[in-house]
XYZ file of C-alpha atoms in Angstrom:
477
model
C -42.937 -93.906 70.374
C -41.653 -97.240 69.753
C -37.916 -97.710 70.888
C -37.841 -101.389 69.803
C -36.222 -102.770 66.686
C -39.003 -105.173 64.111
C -37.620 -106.739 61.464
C -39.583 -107.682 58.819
C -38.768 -109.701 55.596
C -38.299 -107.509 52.828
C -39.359 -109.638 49.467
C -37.552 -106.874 47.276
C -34.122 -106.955 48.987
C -35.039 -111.417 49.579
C -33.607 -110.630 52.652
C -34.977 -109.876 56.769
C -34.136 -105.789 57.509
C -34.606 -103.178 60.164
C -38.233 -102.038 60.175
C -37.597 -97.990 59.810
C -40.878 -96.431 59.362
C -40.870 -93.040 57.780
C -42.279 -91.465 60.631
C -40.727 -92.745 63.898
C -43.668 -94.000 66.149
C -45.865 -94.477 62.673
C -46.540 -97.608 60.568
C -48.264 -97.501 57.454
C -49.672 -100.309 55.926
C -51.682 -101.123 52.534
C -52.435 -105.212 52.114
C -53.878 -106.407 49.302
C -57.683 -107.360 49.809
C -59.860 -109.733 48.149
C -61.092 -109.027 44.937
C -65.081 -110.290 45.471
C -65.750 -112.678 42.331
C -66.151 -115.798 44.421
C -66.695 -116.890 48.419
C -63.807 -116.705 51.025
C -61.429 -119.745 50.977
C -58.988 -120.189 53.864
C -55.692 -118.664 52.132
C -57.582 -115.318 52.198
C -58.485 -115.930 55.718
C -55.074 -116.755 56.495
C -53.907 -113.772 54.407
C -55.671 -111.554 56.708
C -54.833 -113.262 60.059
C -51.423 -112.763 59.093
C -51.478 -109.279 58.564
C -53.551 -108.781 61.470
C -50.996 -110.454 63.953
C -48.728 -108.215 61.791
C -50.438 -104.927 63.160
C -51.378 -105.944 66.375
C -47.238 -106.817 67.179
C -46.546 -103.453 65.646
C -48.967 -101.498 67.406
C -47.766 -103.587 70.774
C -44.375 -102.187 70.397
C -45.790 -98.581 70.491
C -46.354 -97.704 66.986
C -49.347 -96.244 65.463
C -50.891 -97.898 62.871
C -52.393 -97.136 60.136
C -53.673 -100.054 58.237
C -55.706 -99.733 54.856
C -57.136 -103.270 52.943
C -59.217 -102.058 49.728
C -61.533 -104.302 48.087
C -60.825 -104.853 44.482
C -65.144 -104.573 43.245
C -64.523 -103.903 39.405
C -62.479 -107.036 37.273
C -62.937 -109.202 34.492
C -63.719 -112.018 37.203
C -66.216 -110.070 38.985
C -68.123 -109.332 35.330
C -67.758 -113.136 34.607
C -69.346 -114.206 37.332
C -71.960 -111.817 37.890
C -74.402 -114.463 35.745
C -77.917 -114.386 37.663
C -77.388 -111.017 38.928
C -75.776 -107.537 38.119
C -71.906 -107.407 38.929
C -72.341 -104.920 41.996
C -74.639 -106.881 43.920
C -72.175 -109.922 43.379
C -69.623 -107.796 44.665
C -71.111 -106.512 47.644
C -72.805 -110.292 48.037
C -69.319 -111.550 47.962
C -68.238 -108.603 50.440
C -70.314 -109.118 53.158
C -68.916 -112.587 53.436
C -65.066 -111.932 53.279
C -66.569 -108.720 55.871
C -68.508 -112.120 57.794
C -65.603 -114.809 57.956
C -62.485 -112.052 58.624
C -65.028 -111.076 61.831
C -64.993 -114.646 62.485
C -61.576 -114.950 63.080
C -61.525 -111.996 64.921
C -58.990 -110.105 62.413
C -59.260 -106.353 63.433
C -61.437 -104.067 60.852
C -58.904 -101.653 58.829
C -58.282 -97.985 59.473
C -59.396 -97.884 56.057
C -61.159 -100.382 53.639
C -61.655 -98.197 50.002
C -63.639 -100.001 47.469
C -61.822 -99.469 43.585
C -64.887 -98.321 42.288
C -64.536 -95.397 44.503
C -61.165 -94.107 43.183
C -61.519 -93.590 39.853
C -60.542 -90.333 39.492
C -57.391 -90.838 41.119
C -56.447 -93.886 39.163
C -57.050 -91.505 36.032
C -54.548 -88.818 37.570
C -52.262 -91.287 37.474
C -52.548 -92.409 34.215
C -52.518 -88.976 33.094
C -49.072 -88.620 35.015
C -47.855 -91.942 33.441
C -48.248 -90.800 29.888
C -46.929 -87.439 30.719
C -43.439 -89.320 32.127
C -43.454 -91.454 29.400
C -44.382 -94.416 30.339
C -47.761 -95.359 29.213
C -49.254 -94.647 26.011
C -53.126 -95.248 24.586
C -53.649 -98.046 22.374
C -52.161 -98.121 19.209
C -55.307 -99.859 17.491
C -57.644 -96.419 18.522
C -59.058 -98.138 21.691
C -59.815 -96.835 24.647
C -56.977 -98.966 26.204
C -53.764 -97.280 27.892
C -50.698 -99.657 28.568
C -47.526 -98.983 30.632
C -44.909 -99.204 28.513
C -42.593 -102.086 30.130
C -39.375 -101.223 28.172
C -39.607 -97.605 29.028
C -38.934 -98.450 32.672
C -35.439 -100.395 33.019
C -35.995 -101.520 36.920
C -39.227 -103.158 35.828
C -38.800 -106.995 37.199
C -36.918 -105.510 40.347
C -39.536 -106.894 42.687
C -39.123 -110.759 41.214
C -35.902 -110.805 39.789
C -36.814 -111.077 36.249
C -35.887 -110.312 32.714
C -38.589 -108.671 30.473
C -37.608 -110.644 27.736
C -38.006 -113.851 29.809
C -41.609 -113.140 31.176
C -44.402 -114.110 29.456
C -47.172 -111.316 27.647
C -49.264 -110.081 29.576
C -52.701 -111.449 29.154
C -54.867 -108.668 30.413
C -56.035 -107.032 26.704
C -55.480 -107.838 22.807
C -52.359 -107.647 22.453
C -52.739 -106.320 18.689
C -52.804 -102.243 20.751
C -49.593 -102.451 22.202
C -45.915 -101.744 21.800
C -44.916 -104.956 23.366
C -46.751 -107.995 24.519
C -45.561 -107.424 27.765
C -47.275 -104.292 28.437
C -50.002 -104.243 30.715
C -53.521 -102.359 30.717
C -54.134 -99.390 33.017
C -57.343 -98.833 31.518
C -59.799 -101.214 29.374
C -61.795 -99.407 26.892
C -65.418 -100.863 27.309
C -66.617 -104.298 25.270
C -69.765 -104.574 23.661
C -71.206 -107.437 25.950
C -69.882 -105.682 29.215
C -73.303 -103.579 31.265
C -72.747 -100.047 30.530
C -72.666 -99.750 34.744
C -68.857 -101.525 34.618
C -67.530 -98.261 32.486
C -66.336 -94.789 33.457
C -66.107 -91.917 31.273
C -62.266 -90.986 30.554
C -59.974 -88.562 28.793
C -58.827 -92.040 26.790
C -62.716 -92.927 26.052
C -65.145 -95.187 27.912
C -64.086 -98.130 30.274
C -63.004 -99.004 33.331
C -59.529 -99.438 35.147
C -57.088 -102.279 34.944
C -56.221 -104.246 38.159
C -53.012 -103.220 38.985
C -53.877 -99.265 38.551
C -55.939 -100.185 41.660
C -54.075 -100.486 44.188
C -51.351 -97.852 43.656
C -53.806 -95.187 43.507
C -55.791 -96.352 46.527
C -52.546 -96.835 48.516
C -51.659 -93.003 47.242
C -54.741 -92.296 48.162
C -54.758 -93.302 51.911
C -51.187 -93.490 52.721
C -49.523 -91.057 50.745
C -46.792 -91.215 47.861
C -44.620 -93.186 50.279
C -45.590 -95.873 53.053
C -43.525 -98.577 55.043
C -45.657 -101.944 54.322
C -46.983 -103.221 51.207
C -48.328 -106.679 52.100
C -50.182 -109.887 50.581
C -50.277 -113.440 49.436
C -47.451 -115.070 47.873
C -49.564 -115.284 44.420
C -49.522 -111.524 43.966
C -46.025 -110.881 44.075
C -46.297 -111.695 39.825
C -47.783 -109.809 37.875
C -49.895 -107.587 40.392
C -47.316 -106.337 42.907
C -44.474 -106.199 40.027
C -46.781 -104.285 38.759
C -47.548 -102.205 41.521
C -44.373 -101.479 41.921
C -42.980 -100.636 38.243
C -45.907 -97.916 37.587
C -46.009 -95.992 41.127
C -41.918 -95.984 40.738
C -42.287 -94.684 37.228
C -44.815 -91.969 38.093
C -42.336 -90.819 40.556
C -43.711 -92.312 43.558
C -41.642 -93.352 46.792
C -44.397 -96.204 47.267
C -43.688 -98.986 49.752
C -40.650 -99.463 51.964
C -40.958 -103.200 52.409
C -42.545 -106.014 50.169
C -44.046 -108.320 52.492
C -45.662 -112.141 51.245
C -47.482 -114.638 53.172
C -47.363 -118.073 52.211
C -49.969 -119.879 51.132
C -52.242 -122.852 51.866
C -52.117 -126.830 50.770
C -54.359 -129.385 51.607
C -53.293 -133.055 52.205
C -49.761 -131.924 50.266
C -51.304 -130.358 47.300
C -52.575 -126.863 46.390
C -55.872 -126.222 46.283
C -57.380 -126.403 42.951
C -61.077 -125.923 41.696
C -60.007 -128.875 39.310
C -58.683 -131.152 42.390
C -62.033 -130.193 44.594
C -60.100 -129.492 47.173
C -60.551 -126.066 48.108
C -61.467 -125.061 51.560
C -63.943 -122.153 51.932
C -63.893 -119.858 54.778
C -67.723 -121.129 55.476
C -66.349 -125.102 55.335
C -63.245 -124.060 57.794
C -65.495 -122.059 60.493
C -68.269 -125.290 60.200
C -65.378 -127.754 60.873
C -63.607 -126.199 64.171
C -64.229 -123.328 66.753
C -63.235 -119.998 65.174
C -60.719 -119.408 67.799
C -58.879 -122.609 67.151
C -58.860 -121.716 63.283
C -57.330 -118.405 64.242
C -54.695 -120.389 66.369
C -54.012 -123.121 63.487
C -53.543 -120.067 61.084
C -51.210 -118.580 63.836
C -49.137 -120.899 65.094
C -46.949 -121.296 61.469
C -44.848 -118.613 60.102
C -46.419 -116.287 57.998
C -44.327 -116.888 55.024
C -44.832 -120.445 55.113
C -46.622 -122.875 53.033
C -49.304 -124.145 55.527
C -50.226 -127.822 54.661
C -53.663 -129.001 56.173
C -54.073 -132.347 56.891
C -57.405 -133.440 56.514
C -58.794 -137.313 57.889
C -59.361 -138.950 55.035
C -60.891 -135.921 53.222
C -62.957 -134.607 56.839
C -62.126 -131.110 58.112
C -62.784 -132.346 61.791
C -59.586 -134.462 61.919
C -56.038 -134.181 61.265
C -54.612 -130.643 61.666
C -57.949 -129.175 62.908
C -58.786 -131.336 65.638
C -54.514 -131.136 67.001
C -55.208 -127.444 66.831
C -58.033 -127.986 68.829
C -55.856 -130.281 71.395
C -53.254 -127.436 71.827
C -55.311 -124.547 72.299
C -57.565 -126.334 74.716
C -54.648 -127.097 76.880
C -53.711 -123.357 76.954
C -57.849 -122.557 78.119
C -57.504 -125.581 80.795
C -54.782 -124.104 82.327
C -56.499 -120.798 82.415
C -59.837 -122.344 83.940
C -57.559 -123.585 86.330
C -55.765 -120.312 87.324
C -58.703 -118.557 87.501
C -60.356 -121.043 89.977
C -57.171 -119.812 92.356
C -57.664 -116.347 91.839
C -57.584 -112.813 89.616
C -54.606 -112.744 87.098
C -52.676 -110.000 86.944
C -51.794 -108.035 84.545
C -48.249 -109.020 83.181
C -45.801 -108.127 80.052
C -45.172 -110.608 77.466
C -41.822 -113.184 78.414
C -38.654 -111.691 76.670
C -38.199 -114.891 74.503
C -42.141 -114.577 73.125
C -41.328 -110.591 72.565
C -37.560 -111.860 70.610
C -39.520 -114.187 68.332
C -41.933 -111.554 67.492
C -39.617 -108.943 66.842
C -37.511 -111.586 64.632
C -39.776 -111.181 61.312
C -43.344 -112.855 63.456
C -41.676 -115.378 64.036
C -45.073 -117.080 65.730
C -44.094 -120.647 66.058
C -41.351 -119.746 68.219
C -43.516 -117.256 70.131
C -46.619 -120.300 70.178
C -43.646 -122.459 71.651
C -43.120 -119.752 74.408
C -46.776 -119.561 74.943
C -46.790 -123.298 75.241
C -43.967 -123.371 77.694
C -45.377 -120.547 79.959
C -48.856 -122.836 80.074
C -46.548 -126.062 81.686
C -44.893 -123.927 83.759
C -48.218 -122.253 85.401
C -49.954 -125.993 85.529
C -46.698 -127.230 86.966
C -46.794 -124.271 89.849
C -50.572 -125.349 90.527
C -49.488 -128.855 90.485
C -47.551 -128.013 93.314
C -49.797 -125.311 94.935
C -47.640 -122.541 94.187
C -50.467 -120.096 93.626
C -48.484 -116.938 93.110
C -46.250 -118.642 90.385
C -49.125 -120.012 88.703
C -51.033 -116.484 88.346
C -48.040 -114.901 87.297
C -47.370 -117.532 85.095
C -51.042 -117.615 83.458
C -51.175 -113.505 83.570
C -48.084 -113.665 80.645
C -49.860 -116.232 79.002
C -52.774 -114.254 78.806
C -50.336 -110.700 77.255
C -48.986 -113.352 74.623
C -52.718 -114.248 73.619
C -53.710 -110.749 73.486
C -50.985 -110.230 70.910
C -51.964 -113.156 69.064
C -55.822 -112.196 68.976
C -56.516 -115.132 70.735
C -57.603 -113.991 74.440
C -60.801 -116.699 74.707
C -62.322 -113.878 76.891
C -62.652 -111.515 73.894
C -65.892 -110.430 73.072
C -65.168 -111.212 69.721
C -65.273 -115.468 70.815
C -68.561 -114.756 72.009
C -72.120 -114.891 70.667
C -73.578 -111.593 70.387
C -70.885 -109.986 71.458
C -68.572 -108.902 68.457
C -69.747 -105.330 68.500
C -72.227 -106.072 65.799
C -75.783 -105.847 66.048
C -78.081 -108.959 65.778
C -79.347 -107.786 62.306
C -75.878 -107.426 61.201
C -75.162 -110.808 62.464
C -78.142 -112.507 60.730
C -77.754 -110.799 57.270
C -73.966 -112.071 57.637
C -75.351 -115.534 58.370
C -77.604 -115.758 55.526
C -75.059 -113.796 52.804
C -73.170 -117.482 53.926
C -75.454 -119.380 53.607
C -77.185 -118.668 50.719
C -74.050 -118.850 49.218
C -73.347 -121.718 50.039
C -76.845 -123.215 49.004
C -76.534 -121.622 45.341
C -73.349 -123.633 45.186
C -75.249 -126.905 46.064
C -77.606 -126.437 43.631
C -74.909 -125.822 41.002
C -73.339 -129.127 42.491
C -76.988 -130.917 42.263
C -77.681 -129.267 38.469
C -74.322 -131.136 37.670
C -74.959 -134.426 39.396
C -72.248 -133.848 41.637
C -73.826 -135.576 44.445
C -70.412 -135.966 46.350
C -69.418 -131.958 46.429
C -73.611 -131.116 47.379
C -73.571 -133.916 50.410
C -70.490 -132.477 51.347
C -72.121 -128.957 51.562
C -74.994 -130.273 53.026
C -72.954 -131.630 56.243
C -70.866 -128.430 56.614
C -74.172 -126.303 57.313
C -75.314 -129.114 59.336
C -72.382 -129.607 61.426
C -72.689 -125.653 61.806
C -76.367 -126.455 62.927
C -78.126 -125.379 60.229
C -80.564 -127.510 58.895
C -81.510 -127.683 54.899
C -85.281 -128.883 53.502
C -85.412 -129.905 50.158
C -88.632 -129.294 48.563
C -89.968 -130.016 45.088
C -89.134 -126.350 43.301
C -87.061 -124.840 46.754
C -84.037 -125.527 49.257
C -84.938 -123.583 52.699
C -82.776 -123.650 55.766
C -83.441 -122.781 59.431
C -80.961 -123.018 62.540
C -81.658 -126.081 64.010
């Protein structure tokens, strides 16, 4: 049982607090996954490293933990999208590579990971239980919608500090079936050009659930009424996670102890934007640097930070990449080093690294510790004081450990992730192809710029691309 004190920022309370789980020597968790319309970028890969450093601290400190990520299959973006093929095989497509670049980074698989699709019925039980209390009500217009009814809850806008009459209608549904523009859909009756596959049969009529309805019936689901740790990116904490919030507390619901938001990611000072070209995917990230060193870039800021990657002059392989590649090497000299003297032992993690954790994950001051702990073992070498050194590199190696970033774990190393080859190649090609339909897309459009740069990412990754009259193929070179 854990006897240490985590604190944790609380977004609800906008203030740091006592981590008191509801079952001493327990922590239950439910973070937001991706919702599978479009390929991994790296704020969803630092989204989940986050978390994950989250867990493994927690689970450091004694605590078990149980840690459920869903996957959000069934939305408007996900039907959208789904233009060449049906909108569950773009789902899964889109799965397997969120699955393929978390593994990457060597975030830890969940306890749980429940699809939407697969919790239906319990997002209908909840409905049923929100119209029972009051606060929900079918459309108005003879739909198949339901809304929450936003007035009939007076602490909804607790979670952002907001007015109702000051927020802005919700644009989920026509607005023409509900009591107030505000109100938001828990289900969506079935349209015309939607596949009859996207729609569940429902005591309110045919359709298919809204997004918000989600996630508080697949966190009931795995976790209970109650649970310590609702987590996810900064961008969800309006509407989704107000949301969240306002219909689990109406139904009656303990739901989550603590709010927690990780910040999100810029590049070169702005935010990334499909209309600025400047988002980085998850496949152009892990093509640029070593996955180990983007797990350590990812790490070494504060969760709830903005993270601002500096690229050189547009290139991935300069600028914050390649000094996050400088550090971290430093750290794995200094180990080669060590380990050229003799065995490290097995040591705790410093007391200042182990403050800074407990102090809301408070990495940079715990990479800082790490940092200081690899000068002081190259100084002992330096002056042949073997036993210092090995001490000295054994803590480093407890504060990596922590961090996911041991560069002896399996997970660093080719064929050795605990998947089998098969896995590994259907992972590689979901990627790939992925990114080649983009290219094409780029190519249709006479965006030559956006389809070179594609084109060098899976070559600097060693894969080589053939352009033939009517096909692309590619091959590891």
């Amino acid at each position: 049982m854990a006897t240490v004190t985590v604190r944790i920022y609380d977004s609800k309370q906008q203030a740091i607090v006592d981590l008191r789980p509801i079952r001493p020597g327990e922590v239950s968790m439910y973070v937001c996954g991706p919702t599978v319309q479009s390929s991994p970028h790296i704020g969803h890969v630092r989204s989940a490293v986050a978390y994950d450093v989250w867990r493994r601290w927690l689970e450091h400190r004694g605590n078990r933990v149980t840690f459920v990520r869903n996957v959000t299959d069934i939305d408007d973006k996900v039907l959208v999208n789904a233009v060449d093929e049906p909108w569950w095989a773009l789902a899964y497509r889109i799965e397997l590579e969120f699955t393929a670049a978390y593994r990457a980074v060597g975030v830890l698989a969940p306890t749980y990971e429940p699809r939407a699709t697969a919790s239906v019925p319990e997002m209908h039980a909840l409905i049923a239980l929100l119209i029972e209390r009051g606060h929900a009500y079918p459309a108005l217009d003879g739909s198949a919608d339901v809304y929450f009814d936003v007035r009939s809850w007076p602490r909804y806008g607790a979670l952002t500090r907001q007015s109702i009459d000051r927020m802005e209608p919700a644009a989920d549904a026509d607005p023409r079936g509900k009591r107030d523009p505000r109100d938001f859909a828990l289900w969506k009756a079935r349209k015309r050009d939607e596949p009859a596959s996207a729609s569940w049969e429902s005591p309110w009529g045919t359709g298919r659930p809204g997004w918000h309805i989600e996630c508080s019936a697949m966190a009931r689901k795995y976790l209970g009424d109650a649970f310590d740790i609702h987590g996810g990116g900064l961008d969800l904490r309006f509407p989704h996670h107000e949301n969240e919030l306002a219909q689990s507390t109406a139904a009656g619901l303990g739901f989550a102890s603590v709010w927690s938001h990780n910040g999100l990611v810029n590049v070169d000072g702005e935010k990334m934007s499909k209309s600025l070209g400047n988002s980085i995917f998850a496949a152009d990230l892990l093509a640029s640097v070593r996955p180990i060193v983007a797990r350590y870039f990812l790490v070494a800021s504060h969760y709830r930070s903005t993270i601002d990657l500096r690229t050189a002059g547009g290139s991935l392989e300069g600028g914050s990449l390649a000094e996050a590649e400088a550090a971290f090497g430093r750290i794995e000299s200094m180990l080669e080093r060590a380990r050229r003297v003799g065995e490290l032992p097995e040591r705790t993690v410093p007391d200042a690294f182990g403050a800074a954790m407990d102090d809301d994950l408070s990495t940079p001051q715990a990479v800082a510790a790490l940092h200081e702990t690899t000068r002081a073992a190259n100084a002992a070498l330096d002056a042949g004081d073997e036993a210092a050194a090995l001490a000295r590199a054994g803590e480093a190696i407890a504060m990596l450990r922590v961090l996911g970033l041991d560069p002896a774990d399996a997970v660093w190393h080719s064929g050795s992730s605990g998947t089998s080859g098969a896995e590994q190649s259907a992972a590689l090609a979901s990627l790939v192809e992925t990114l080649l339909a983009e290219r094409r897309q780029a190519r249709a459009a006479k965006d030559f710029a956006a389809s070179d740069r594609i084109r060098d990412a899976l070559a600097a990754a060693g894969i080589l691309v053939e352009d033939g009259r009517d096909t692309t193929t590619w091959s590891i070179a």
